[in-house]
CSV table of C-alpha atoms (C1' of nucleotides) in Angstrom, one decimal:
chain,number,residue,atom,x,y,z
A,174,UNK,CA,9.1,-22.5,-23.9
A,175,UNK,CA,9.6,-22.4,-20.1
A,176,UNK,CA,6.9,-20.1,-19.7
A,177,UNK,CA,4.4,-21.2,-23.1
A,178,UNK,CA,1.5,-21.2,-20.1
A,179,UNK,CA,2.2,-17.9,-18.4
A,180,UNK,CA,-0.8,-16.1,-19.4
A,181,UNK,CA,-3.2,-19.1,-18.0
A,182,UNK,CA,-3.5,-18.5,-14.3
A,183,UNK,CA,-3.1,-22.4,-12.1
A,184,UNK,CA,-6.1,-21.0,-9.8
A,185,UNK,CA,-9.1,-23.0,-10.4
A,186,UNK,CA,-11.3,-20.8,-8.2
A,187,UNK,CA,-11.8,-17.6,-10.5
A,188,UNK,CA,-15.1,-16.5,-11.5
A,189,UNK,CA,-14.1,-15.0,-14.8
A,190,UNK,CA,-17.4,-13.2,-15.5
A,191,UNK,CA,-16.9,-11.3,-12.0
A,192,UNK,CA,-13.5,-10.7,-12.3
A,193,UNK,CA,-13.9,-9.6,-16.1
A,194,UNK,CA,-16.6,-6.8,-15.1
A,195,UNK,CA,-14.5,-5.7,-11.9
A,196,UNK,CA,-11.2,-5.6,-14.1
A,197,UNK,CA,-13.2,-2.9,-16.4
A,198,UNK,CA,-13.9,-0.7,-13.6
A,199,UNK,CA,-11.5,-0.8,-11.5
A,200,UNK,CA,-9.3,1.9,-10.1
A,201,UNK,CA,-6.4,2.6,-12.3
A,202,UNK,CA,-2.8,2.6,-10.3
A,203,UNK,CA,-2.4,6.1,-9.7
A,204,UNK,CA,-5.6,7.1,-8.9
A,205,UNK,CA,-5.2,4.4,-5.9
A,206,UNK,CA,-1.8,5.6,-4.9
A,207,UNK,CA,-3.1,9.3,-4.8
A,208,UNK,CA,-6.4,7.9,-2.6
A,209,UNK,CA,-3.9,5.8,-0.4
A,210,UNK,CA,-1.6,8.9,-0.2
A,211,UNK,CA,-4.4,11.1,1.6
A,212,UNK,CA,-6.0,8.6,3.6
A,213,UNK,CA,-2.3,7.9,4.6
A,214,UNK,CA,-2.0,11.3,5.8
A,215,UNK,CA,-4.5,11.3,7.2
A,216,UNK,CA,-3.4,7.6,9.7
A,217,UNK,CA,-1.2,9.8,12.3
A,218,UNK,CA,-3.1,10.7,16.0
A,219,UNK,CA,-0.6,13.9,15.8
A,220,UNK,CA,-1.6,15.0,12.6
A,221,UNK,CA,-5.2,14.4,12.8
A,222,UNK,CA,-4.8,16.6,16.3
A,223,UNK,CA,-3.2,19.2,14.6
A,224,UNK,CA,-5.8,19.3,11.3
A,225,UNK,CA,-8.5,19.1,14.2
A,226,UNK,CA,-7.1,22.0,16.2
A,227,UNK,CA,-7.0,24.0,12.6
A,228,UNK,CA,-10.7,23.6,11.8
A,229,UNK,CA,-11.0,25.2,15.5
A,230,UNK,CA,-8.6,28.0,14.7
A,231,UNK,CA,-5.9,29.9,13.0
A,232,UNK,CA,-2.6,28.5,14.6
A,233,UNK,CA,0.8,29.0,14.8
A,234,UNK,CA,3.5,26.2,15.2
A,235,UNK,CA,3.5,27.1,19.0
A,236,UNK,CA,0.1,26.9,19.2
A,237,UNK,CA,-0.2,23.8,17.3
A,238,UNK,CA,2.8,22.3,19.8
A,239,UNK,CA,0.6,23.0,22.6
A,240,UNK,CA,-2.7,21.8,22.0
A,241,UNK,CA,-1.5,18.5,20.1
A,242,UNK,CA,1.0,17.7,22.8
A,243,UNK,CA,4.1,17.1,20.6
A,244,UNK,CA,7.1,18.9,20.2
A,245,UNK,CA,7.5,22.1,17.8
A,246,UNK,CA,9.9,20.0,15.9
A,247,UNK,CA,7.9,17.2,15.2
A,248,UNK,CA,4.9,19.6,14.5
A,249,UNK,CA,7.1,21.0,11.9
A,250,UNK,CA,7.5,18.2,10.2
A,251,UNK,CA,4.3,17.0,10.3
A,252,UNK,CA,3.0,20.5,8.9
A,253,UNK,CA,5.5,19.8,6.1
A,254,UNK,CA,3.3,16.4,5.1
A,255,UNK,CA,0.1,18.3,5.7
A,256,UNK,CA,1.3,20.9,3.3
A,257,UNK,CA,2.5,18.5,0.4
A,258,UNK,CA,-0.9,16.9,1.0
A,259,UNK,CA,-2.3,20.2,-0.2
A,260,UNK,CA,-4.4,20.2,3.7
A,261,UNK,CA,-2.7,23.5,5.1
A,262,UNK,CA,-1.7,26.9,3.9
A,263,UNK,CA,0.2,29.2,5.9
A,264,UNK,CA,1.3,33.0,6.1
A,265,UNK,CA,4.1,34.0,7.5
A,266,UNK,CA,3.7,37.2,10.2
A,267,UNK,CA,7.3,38.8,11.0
A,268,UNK,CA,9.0,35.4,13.0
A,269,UNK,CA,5.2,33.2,13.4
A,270,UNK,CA,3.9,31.7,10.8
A,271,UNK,CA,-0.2,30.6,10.9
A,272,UNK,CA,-1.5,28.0,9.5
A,273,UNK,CA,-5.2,27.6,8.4
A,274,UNK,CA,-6.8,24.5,6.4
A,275,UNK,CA,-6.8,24.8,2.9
A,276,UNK,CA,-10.2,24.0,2.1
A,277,UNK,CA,-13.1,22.4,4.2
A,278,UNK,CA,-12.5,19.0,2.8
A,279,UNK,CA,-10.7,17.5,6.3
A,280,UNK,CA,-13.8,19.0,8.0
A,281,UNK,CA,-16.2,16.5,5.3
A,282,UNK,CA,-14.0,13.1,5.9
A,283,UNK,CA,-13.8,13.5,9.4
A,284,UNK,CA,-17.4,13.7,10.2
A,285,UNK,CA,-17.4,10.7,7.4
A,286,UNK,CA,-14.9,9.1,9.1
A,287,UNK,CA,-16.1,9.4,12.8
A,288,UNK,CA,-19.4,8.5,11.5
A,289,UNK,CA,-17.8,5.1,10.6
A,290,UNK,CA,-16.6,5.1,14.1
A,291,UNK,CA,-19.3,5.7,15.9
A,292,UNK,CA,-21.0,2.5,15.2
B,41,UNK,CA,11.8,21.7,43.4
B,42,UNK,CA,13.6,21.0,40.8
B,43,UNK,CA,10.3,21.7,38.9
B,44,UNK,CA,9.2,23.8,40.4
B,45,UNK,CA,7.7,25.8,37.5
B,46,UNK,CA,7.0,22.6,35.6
B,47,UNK,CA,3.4,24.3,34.4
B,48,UNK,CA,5.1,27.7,32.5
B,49,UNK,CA,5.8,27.1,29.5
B,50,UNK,CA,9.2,28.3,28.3
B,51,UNK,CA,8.0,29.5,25.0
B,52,UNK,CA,7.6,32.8,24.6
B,53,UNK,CA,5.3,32.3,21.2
B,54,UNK,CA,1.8,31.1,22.4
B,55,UNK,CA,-1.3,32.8,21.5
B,56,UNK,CA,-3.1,31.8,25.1
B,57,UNK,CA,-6.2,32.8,24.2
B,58,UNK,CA,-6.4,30.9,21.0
B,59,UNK,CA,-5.0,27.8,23.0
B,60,UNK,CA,-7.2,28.0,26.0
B,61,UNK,CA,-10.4,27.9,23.7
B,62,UNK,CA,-8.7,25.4,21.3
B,63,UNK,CA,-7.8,23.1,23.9
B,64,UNK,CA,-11.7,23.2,25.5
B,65,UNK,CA,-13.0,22.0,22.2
B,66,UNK,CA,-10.3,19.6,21.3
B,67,UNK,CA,-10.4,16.0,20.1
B,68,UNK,CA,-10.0,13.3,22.8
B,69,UNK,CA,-7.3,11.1,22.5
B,70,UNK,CA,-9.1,7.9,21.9
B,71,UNK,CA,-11.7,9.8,19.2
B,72,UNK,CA,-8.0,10.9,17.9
B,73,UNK,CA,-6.3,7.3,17.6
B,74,UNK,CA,-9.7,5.7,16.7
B,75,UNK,CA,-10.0,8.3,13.6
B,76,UNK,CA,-6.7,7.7,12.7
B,77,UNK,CA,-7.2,4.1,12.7
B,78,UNK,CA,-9.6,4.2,10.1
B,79,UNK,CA,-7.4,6.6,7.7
B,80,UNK,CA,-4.6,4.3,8.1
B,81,UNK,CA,-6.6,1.4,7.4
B,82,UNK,CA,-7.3,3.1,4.3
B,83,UNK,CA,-3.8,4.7,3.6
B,84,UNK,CA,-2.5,1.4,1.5
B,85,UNK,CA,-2.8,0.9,-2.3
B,86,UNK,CA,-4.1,-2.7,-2.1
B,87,UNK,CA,-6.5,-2.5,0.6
B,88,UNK,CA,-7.5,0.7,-1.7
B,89,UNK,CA,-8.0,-1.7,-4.4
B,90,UNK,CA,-9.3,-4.7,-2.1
B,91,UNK,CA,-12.5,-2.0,-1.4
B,92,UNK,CA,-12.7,-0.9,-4.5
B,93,UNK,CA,-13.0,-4.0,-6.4
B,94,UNK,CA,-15.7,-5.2,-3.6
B,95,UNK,CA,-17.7,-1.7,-4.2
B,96,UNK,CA,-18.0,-3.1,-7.7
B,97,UNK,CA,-19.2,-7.2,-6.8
B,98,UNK,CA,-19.0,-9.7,-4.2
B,99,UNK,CA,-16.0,-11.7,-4.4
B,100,UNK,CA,-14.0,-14.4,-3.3
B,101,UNK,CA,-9.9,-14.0,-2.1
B,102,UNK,CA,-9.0,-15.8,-5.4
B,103,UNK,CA,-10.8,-13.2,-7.4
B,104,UNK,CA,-9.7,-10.4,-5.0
B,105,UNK,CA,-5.9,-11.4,-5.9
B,106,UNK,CA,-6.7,-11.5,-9.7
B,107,UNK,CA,-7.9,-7.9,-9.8
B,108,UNK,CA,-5.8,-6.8,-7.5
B,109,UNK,CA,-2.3,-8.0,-8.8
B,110,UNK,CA,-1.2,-9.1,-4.9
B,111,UNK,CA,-0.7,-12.8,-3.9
B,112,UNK,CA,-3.5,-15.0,-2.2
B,113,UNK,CA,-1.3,-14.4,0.9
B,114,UNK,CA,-1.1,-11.0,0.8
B,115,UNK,CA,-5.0,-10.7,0.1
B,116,UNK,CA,-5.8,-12.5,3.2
B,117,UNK,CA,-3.7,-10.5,5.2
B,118,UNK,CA,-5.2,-7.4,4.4
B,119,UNK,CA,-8.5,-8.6,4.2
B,120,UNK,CA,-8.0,-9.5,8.2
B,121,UNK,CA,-7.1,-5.9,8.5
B,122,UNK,CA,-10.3,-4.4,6.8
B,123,UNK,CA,-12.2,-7.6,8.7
B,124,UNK,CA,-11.1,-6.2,12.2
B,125,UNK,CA,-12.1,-2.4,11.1
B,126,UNK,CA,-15.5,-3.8,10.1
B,127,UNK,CA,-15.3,-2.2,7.2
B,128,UNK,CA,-15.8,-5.5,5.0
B,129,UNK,CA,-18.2,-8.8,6.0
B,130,UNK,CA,-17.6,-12.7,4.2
B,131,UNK,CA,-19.5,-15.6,3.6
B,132,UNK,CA,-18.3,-18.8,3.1
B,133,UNK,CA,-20.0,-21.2,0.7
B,134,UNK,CA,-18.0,-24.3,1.0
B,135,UNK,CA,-14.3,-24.1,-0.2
B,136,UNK,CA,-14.7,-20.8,-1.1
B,137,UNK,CA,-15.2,-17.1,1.0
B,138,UNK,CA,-17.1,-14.4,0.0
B,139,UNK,CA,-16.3,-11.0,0.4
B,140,UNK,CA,-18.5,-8.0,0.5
B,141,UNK,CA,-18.4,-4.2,1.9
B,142,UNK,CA,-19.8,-3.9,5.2
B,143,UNK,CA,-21.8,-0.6,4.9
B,144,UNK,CA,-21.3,2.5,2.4
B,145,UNK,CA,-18.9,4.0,4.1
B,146,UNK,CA,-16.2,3.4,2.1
B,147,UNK,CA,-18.3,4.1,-0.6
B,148,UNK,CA,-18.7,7.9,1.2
B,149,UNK,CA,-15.0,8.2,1.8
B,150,UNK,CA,-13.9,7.5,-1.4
B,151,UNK,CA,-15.6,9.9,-3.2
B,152,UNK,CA,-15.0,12.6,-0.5
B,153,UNK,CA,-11.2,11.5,-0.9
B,154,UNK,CA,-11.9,11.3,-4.5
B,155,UNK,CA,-13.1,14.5,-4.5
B,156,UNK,CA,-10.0,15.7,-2.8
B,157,UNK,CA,-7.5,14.4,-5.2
B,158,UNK,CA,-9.3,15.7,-8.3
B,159,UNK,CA,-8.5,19.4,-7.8
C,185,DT,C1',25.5,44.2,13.4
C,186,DA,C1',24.8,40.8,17.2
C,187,DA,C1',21.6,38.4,20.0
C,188,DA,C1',17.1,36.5,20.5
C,189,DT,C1',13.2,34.2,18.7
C,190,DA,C1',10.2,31.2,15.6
C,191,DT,C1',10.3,27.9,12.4
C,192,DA,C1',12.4,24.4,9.2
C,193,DT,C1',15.3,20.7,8.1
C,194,DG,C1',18.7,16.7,8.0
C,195,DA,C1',20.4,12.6,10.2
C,196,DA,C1',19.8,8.9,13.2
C,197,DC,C1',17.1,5.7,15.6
C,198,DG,C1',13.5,2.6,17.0
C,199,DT,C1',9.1,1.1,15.7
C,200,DC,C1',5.5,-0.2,12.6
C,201,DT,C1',3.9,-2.2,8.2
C,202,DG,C1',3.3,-5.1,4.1
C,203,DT,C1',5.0,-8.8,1.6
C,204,DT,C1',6.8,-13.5,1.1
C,205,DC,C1',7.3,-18.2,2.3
C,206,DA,C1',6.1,-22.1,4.9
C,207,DT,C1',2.6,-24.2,7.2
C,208,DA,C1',-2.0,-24.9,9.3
C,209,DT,C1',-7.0,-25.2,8.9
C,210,DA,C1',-11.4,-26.2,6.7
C,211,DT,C1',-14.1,-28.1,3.1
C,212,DT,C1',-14.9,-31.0,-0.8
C,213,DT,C1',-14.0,-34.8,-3.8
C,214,DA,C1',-12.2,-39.3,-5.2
D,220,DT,C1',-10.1,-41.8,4.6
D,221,DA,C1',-6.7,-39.6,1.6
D,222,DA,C1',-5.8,-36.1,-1.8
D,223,DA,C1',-7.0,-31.7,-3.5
D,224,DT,C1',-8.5,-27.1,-3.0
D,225,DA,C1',-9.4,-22.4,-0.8
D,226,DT,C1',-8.2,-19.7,2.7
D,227,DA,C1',-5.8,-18.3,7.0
D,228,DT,C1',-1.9,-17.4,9.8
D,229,DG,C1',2.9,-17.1,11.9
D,230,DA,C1',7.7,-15.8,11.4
D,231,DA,C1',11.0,-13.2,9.1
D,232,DC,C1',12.6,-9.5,6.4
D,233,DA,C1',13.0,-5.2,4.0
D,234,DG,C1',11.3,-0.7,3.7
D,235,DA,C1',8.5,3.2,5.5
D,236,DC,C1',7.4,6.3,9.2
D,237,DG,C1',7.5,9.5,13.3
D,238,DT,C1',10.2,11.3,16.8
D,239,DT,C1',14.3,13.4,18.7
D,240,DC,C1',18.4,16.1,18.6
D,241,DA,C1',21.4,19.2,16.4
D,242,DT,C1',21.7,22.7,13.3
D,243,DA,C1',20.2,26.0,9.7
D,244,DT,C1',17.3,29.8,8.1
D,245,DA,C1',14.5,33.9,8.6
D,246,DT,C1',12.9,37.7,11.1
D,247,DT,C1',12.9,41.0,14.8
D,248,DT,C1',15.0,43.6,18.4
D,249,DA,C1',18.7,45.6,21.1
DNA sequence: TAAATATATGAACGTCTGTTCATATATTTA
DNA sequence: TAAATATATGAACAGACGTTCATATATTTA
């Protein structure tokens, strides 16, 4: 009884038709968490240094350390995100280990998003 | 000179060739943080959701809240955050405020993040 | 096999972020 | 003008995040 009017919303202010048709087509929870989970990668100056610095070049983590300015342990574990995000691969040569972007889809939202920037 | 070799690096691992030509190309700063800016903007599920519902129809923060499952509250706090990245405009027609994407580039960086997830 | 080197990782710490709750502002309606 | 409605905003709080420092792992070299 204490909640017989739960499933009427007390906002007067809704246009049903709108939300109705929106509701249909909108983005399903995980398919917003994976797009926030990129994009969120993406949010960090240091990381997009490092993905910058990769569509330059091949790098190793001492490379990468010393073009983005941080420190090899922080590049580590931002190389660690990168890689979970499916962004970098690497190969390992005797003690170095290079990384290289995985695919040239970093190169397509940053000229996306730097075109959104430039405005 | 107690730093008196403050400019050698101490590590042994740099490819200087790589680095010098990396560095010469790199990614200012600002270009860097602005960039980042914009992911991050982008890197939460209900600002995700926010866009998409508005690439779908103009709507108000009442219908915004509906399709998006977050309070009134919480809607107009993240609609101040995609306000100051331009990437949404309003209109206010009395009472009520109208919400609409600013240009297509959200539209473009979806898909291209889209694009990304999907593989 | 021991030392050196390159990278990775766990814990700790301060900072940033998103939500909630209370309250303020703006507009309409009675 | 007072009450109601739609939205905005500030403070507070919990949780997430990025760095640092210490340490572990992997590989090479002596």
């Amino acid at each position: 009884m204490e909640f017989e009017f739960e499933d009427r919303c007390d906002v007067q202010c809704i246009h049903e038709e709108n939300v109705k048709e929106v509701r249909a087509n909108m983005i399903n929870e995980d398919t917003a968490r994976a797009l926030a989970d990129i994009f969120k990668t993406l949010g960090d100056t240091t990381r997009i240094k490092l993905l910058f610095a990769l569509m330059l070049n091949e790098l190793c983590v001492c490379d990468l350390a010393a073009v983005s300015g941080a420190s090899e342990s922080a590049v580590s574990h931002q190389l660690r995100i990168l890689r979970n995000q499916k962004l970098v691969k690497y190969r390992r040569a005797g003690k170095i280990v290079y990384y290289s972007l995985l695919d040239d889809h970093v190169q397509t939202l940053f000229t996306q998003g730097l075109e959104h920037v430039n405005e």
